Short mmCIF file of C-alpha atoms and ligand atoms in Angstrom, two decimals:
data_model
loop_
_atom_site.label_atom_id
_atom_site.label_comp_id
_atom_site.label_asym_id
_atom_site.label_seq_id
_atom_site.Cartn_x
_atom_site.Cartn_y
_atom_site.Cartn_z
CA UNK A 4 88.36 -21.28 -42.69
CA UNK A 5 88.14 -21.96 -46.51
CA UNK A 6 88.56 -18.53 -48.49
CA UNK A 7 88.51 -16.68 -51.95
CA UNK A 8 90.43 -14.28 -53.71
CA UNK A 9 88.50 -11.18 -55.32
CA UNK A 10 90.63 -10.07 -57.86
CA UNK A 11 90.05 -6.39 -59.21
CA UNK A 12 87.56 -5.52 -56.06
CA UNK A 13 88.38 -2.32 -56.19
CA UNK A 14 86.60 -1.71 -59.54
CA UNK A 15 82.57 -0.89 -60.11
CA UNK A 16 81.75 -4.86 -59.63
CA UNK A 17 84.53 -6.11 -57.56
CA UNK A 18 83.50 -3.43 -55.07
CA UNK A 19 79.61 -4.37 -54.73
CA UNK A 20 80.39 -8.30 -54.78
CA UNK A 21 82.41 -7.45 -51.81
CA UNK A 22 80.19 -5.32 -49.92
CA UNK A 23 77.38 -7.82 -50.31
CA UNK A 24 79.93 -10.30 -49.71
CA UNK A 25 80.94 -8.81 -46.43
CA UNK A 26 77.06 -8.21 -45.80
CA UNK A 27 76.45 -12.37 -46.02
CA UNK A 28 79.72 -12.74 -43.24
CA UNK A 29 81.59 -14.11 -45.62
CA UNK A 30 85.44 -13.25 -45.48
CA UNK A 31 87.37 -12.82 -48.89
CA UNK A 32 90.82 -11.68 -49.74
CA UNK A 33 90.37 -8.60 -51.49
CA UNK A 34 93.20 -8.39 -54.06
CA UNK A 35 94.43 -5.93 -57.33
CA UNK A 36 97.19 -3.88 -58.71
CA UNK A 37 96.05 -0.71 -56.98
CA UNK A 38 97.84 -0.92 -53.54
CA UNK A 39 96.30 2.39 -52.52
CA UNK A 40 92.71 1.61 -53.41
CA UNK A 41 93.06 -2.15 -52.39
CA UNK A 42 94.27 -1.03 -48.99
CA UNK A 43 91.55 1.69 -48.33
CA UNK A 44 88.69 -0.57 -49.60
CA UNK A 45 90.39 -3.49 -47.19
CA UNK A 46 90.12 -1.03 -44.41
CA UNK A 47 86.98 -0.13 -44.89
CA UNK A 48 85.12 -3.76 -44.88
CA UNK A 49 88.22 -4.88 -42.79
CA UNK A 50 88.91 -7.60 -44.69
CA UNK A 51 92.34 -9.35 -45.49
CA UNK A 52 93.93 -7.95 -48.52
CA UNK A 53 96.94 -8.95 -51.17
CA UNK A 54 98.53 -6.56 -53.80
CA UNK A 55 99.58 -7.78 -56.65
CA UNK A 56 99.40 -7.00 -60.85
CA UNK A 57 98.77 -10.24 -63.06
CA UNK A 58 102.27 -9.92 -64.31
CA UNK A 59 103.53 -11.28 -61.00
CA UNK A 60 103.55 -15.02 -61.51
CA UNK A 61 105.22 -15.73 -58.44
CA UNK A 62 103.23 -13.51 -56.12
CA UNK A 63 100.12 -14.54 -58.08
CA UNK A 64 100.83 -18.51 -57.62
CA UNK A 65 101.81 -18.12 -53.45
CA UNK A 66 98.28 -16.04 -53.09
CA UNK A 67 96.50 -18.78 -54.89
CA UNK A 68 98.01 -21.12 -52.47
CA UNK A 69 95.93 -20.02 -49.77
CA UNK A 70 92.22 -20.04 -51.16
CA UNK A 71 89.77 -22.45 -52.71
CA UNK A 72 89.01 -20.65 -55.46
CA UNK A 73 89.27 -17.13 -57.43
CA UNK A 74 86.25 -14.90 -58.14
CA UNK A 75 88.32 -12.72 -61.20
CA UNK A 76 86.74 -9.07 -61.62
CA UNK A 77 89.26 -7.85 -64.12
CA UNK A 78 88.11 -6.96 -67.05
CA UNK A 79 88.24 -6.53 -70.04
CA UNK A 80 88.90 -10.18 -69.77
CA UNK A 81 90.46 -10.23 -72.78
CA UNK A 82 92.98 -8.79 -71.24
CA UNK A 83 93.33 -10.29 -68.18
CA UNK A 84 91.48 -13.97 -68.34
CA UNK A 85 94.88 -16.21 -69.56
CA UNK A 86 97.24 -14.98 -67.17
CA UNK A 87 94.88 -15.90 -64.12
CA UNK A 88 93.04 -19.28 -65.47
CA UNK A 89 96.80 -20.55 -66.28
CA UNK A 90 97.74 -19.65 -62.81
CA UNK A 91 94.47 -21.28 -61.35
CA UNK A 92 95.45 -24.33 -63.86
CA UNK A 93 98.97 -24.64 -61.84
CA UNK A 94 97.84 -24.36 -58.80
CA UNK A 95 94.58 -26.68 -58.77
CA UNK A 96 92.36 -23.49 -57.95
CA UNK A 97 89.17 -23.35 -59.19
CA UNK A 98 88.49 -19.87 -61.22
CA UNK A 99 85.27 -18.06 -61.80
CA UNK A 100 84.66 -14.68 -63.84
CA UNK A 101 82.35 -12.25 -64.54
CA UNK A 102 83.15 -12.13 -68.09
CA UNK A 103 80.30 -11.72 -71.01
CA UNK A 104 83.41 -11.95 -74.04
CA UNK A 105 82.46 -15.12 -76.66
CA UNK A 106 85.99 -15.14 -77.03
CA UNK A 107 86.91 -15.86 -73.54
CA UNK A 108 84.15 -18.23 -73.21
CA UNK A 109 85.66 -20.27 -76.02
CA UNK A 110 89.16 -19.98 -74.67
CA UNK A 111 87.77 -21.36 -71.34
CA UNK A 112 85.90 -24.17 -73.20
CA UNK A 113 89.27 -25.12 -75.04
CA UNK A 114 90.69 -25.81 -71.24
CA UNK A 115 87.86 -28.45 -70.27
CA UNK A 116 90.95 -31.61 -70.77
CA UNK A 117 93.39 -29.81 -68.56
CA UNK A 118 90.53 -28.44 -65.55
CA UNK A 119 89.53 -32.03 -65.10
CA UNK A 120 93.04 -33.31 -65.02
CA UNK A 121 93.39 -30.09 -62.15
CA UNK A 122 90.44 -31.54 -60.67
CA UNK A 123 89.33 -27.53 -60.79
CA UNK A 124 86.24 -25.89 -62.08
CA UNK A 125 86.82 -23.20 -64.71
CA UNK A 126 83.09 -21.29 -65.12
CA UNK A 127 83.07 -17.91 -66.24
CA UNK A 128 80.30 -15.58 -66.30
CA UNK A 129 78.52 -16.04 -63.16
CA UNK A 130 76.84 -12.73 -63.57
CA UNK A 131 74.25 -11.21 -65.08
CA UNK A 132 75.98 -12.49 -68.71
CA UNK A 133 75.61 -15.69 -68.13
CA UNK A 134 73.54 -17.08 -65.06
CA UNK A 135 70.06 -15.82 -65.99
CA UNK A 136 69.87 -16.47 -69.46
CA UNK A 137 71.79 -19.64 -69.22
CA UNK A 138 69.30 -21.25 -66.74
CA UNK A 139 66.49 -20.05 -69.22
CA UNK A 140 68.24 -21.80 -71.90
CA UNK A 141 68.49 -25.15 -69.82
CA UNK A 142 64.26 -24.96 -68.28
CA UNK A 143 63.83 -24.49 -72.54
CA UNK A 144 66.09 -27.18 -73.48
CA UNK A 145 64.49 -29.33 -69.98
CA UNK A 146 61.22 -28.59 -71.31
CA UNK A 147 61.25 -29.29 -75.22
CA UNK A 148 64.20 -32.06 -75.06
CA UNK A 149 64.67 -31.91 -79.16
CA UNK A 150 64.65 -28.30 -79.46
CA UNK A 151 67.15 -27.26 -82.72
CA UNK A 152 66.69 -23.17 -82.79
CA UNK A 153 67.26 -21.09 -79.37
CA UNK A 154 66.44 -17.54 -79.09
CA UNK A 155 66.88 -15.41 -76.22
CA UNK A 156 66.26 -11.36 -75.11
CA UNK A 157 67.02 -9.38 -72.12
CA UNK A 158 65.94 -5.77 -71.48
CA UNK A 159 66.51 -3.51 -68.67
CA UNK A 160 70.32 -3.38 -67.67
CA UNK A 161 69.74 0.35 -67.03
CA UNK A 162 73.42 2.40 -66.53
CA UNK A 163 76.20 0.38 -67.35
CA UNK A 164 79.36 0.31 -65.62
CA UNK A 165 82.84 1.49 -66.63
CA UNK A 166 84.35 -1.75 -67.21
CA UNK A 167 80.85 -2.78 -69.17
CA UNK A 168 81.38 0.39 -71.11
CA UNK A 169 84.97 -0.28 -71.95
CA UNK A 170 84.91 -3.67 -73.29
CA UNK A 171 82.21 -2.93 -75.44
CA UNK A 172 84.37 -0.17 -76.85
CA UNK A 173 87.44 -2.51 -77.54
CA UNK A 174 84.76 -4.97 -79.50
CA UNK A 175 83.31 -1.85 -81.64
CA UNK A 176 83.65 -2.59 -85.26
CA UNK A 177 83.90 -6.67 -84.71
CA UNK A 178 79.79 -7.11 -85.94
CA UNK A 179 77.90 -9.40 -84.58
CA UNK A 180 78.04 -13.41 -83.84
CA UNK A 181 75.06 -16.07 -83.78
CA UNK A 182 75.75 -19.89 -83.41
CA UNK A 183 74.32 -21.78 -86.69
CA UNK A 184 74.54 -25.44 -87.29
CA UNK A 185 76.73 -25.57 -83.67
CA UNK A 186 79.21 -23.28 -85.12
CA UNK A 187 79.82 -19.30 -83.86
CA UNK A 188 79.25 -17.22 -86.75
CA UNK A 189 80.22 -13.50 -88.02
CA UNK A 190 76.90 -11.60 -88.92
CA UNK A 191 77.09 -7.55 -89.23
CA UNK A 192 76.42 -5.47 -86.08
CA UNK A 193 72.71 -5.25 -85.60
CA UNK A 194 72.00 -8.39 -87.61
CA UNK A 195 68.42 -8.85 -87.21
CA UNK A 196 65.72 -6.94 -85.12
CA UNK A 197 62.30 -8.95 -83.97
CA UNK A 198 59.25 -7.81 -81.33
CA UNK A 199 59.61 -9.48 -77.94
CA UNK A 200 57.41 -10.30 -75.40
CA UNK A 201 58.90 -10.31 -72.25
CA UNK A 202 55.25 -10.12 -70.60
CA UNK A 203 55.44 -6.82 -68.49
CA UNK A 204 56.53 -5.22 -71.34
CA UNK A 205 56.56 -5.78 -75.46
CA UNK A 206 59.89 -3.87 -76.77
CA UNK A 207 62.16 -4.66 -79.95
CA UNK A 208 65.49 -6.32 -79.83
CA UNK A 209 67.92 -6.32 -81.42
CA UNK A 210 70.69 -9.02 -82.15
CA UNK A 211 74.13 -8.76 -80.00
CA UNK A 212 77.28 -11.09 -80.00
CA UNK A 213 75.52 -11.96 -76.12
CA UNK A 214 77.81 -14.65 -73.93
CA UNK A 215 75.08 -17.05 -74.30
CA UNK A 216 76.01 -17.55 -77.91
CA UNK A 217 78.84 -19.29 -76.66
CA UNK A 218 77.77 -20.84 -73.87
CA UNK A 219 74.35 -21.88 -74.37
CA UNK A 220 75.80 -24.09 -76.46
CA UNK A 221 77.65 -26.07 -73.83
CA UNK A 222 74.69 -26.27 -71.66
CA UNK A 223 71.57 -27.38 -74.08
CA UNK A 224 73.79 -28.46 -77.28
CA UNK A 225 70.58 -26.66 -79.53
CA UNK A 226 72.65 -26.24 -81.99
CA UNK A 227 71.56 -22.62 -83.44
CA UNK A 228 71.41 -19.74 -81.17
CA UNK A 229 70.27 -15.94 -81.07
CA UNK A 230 70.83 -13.04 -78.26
CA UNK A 231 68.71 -10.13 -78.88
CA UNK A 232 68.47 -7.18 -76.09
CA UNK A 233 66.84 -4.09 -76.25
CA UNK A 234 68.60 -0.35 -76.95
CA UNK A 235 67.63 3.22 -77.28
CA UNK A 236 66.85 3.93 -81.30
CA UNK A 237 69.80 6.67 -81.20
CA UNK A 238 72.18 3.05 -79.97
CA UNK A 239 70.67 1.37 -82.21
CA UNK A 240 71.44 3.93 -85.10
CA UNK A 241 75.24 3.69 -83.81
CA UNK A 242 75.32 -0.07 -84.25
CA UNK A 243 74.44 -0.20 -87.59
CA UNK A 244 77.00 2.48 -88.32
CA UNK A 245 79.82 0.75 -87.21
CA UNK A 246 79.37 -1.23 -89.79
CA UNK A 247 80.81 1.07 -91.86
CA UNK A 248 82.81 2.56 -89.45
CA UNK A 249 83.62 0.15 -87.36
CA UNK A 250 87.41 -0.04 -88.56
CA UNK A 251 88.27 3.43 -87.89
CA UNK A 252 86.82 3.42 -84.22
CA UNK A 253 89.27 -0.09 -83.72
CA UNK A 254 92.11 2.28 -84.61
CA UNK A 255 94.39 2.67 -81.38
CA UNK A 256 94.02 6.19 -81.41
CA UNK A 257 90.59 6.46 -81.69
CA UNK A 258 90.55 3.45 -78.85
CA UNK A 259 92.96 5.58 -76.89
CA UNK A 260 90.34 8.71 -77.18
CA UNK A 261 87.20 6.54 -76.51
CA UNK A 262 88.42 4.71 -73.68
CA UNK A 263 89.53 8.51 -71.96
CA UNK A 264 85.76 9.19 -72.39
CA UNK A 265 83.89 6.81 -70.25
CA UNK A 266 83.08 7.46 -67.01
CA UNK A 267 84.62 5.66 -63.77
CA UNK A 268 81.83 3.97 -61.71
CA UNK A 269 78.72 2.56 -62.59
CA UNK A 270 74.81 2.67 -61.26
CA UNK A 271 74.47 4.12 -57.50
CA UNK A 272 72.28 2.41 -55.13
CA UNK A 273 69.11 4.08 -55.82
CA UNK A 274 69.93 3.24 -59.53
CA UNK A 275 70.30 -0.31 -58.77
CA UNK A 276 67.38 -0.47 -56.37
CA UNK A 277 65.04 1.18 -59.01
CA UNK A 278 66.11 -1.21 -61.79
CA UNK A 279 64.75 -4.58 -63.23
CA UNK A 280 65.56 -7.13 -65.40
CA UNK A 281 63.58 -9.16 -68.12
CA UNK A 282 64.70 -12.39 -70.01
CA UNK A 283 62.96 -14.05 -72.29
CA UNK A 284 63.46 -17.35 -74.10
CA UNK A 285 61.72 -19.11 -77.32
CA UNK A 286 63.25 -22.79 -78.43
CA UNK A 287 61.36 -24.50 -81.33
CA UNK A 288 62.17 -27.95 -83.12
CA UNK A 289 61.69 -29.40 -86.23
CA UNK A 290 58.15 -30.57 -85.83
CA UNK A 291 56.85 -26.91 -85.33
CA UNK A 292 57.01 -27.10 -81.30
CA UNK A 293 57.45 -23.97 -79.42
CA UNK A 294 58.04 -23.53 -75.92
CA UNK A 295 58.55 -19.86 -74.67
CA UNK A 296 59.34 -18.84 -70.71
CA UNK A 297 60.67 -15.96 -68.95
CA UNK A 298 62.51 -14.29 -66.13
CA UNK A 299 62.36 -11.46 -64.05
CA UNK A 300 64.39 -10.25 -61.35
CA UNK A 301 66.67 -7.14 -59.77
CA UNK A 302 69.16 -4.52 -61.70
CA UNK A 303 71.97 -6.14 -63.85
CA UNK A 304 74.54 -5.22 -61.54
CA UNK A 305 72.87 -6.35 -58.57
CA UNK A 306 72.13 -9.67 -60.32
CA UNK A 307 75.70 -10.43 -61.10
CA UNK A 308 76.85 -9.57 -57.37
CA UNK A 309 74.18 -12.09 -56.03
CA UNK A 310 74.77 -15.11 -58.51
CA UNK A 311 78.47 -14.66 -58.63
CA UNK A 312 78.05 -14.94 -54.32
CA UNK A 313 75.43 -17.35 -54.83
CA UNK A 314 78.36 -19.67 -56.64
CA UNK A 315 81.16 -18.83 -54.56
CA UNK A 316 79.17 -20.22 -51.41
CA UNK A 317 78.49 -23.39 -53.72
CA UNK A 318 82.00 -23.71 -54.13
CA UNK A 319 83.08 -23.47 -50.45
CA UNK A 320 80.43 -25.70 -49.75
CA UNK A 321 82.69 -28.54 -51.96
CA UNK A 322 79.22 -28.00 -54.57
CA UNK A 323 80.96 -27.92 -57.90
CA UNK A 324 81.58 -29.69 -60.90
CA UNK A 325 85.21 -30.16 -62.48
CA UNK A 326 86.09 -28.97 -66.06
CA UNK A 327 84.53 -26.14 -67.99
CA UNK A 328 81.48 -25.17 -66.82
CA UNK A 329 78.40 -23.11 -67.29
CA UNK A 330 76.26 -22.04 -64.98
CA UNK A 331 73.35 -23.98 -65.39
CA UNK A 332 75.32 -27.10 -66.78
CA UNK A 333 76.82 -27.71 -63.76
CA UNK A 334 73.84 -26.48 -60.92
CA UNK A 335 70.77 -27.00 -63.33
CA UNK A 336 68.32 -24.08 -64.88
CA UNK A 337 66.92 -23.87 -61.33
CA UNK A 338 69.74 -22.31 -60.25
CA UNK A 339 68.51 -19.01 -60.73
CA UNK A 340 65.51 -19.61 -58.76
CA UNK A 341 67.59 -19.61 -55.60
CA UNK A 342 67.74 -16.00 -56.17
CA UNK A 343 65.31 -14.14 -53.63
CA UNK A 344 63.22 -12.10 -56.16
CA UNK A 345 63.74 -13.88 -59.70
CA UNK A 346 60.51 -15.01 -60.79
CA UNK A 347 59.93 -17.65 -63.72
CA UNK A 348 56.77 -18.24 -66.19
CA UNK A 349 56.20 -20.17 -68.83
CA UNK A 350 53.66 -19.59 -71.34
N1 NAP B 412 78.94 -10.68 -66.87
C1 NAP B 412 78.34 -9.63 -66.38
O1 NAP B 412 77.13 -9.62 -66.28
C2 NAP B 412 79.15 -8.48 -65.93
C3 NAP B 412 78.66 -7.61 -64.96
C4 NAP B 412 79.49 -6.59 -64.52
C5 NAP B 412 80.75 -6.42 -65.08
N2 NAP B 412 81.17 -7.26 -66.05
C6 NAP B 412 82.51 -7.14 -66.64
O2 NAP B 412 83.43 -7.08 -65.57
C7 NAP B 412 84.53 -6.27 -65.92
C8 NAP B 412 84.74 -5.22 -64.85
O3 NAP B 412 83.70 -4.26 -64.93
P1 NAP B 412 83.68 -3.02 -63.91
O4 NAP B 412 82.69 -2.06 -64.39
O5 NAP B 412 83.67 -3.53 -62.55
O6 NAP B 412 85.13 -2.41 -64.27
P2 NAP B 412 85.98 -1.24 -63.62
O7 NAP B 412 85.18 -0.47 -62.63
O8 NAP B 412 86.62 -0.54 -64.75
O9 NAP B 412 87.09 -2.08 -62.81
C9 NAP B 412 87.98 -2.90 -63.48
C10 NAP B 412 88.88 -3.59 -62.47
O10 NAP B 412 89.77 -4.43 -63.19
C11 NAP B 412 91.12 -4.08 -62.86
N3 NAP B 412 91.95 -4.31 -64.04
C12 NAP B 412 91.68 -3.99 -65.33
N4 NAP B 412 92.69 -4.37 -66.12
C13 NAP B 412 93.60 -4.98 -65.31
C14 NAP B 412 94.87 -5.60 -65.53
N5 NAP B 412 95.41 -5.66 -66.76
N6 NAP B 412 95.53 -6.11 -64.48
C15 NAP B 412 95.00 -6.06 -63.24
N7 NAP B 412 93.82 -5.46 -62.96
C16 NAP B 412 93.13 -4.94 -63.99
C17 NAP B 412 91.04 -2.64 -62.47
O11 NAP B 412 92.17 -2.31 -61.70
P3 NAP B 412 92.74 -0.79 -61.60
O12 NAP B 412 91.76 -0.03 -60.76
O13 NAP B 412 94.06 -0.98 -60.98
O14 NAP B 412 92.78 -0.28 -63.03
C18 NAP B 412 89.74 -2.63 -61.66
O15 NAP B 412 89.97 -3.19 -60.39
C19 NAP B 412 84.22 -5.73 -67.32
O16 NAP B 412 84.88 -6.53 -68.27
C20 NAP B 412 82.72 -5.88 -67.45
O17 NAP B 412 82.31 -6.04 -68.77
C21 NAP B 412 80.40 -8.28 -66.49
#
């Protein structure tokens, strides 16, 4: 029976892609560097289990041996996303993430030559950050073909997780990032703010260094790019002040001190089941055409565990498309629709 290896399913998302994993029959190998926790949370869905830390080459290359694929939890993936691609790379596997870091997007994009020589897949963020928003981009870019300016918004993430938390933390004080004339570029934290309409509700965003930046990119080639999401004014407030700041809270001591802070976990069930998300997209050209549409669908969290799953059963289907991928550039902006309870409009 063809498998996959959950790596860091013992954290907040690793966790809930494996119970609903477990809930759709399907049989992982749970795997991390926690034997205690990997073991107990293998005993409780009674699934196989490996443990091993990323710094294990060997053990990390005979694991990969047995499965199609890798669905990496482990983040900040920063951290963690070379050691396990290169090992997917040796061993022909293909690798998927949950990442949302523009710097590990463009590190992925870099290894396009070498995944098609694999004859492997490498697509990160098949969660939340990326899958909605991507297939957005790609019904825009599908429905005004010479679109030059992208924007997109999401609102509604509700509690973030611990992992969430804690990259954002070790990115305070780095500003913000747009894509202009195809190229990433540094703007301060908080760049821009701007009404949206995301139909249910009108709220205003505000501009984030968003995945999308990178990878929308890939997947419509529009060539300039905006990610706007929606905060509390008191967030807000403590954007725009690390931009003064900023430096001083990327000291390692006052990383060290942060990172104690945040809380283990993320939402609980009746969290997740209470939340929503909205997306909304806007691409214009050069004429003055404007085509606008939008999404709606479950909790953040749930979202991610259902199109990560919703990829991984692509995958072990033999559905998937060598190289570096995104989402939507490899299973089309309709991918998302395949998710009981997203809805799309245009307008
Ligand atoms: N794209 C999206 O929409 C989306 C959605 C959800 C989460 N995420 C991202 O996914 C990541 C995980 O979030 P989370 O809240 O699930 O995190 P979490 O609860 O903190 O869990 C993190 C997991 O990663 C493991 N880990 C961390 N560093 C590691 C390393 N150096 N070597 C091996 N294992 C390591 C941890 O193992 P130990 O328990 O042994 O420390 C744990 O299993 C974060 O980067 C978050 O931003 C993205």
């Amino acid at each position: 029976m063809k498998t996959f290896l959950i790596y860091g399913a013992n954290g907040y998302t690793g966790e809930l892609i494996t119970r609903f994993a477990v809930e759709r029959g399907m049989k992982p190998i749970l795997a991390g560097r926690n034997a205690e926790k990997i073991e107990s949370l293998a005993k409780q869905y009674d699934m196989p289990f490996r443990v091993f830390g990323l710094d294990d080459k060997e053990k990390l290359d005979a694991e990969l041996r047995e499965v199609e694929f890798v669905l990496h939890c482990a983040g900040p993936f920063s951290l963690t996303s070379k050691t396990m691609v290169e090992a997917c790379l040796r061993n022909k596997k293909h690798y998927l993430d949950i990442t949302g870091e523009i710097a590990v997007f463009e590190a992925m994009a870099r290894l396009d030559k070498k995944a098609n020589e694999a004859g492997i897949m490498i697509m990160p963020g098949v969660g939340f950050d990326v899958v909605p928003s991507d297939c957005l981009a790609k019904h825009l870019k599908d429905t005004l073909p010479g679109a030059t300016n992208l924007t997109l918004a999401f609102y509604g993430m509700g509690r973030i997780s611990h992992g969430t938390q804690a990259t954002m933390t070790m990115n305070v004080g780095k500003g913000g990032a747009i894509r202009k004339n195809g190229e990433i570029t540094s703007v301060p934290a908080a760049y821009k703010t701007r009404e949206i309409d995301f139909g249910e509700v009108k709220k205003t965003g505000v501009t984030i260094p968003w995945g999308d930046v990178s990878t929308a990119f890939y997947s419509t080639g529009i060539p300039n790019i905006e990610v706007y999401t929606v905060m509390p004014a008191s967030n807000l407030k403590m954007l725009k002040l690390s931009r003064y700041i900023g430096w001083l809270l990327a000291t390692k001591p006052a990383q060290n001190y942060l990172q104690k802070q945040i809380p283990t976990g993320g939402p609980n069930d009746k969290e997740r089941a209470q939340g929503k998300t909205y997306l909304w997209g806007e691409v214009t050209d050069e004429k003055g055409n404007k085509v606008e549409s939008r999404l709606q669908g479950m909790e953040g969290y749930t979202m991610t565990a259902l199109t990560a799953l919703k990829i991984a059963e692509k995958i072990l289907d033999g559905n998937f498309c060598t190289g570096f991928q995104t989402p939507a550039k490899c299973y089309g902006a309709d991918l998302i629709l395949e998710i009981e309870g997203v809805e799309r409009a245009d307008s």
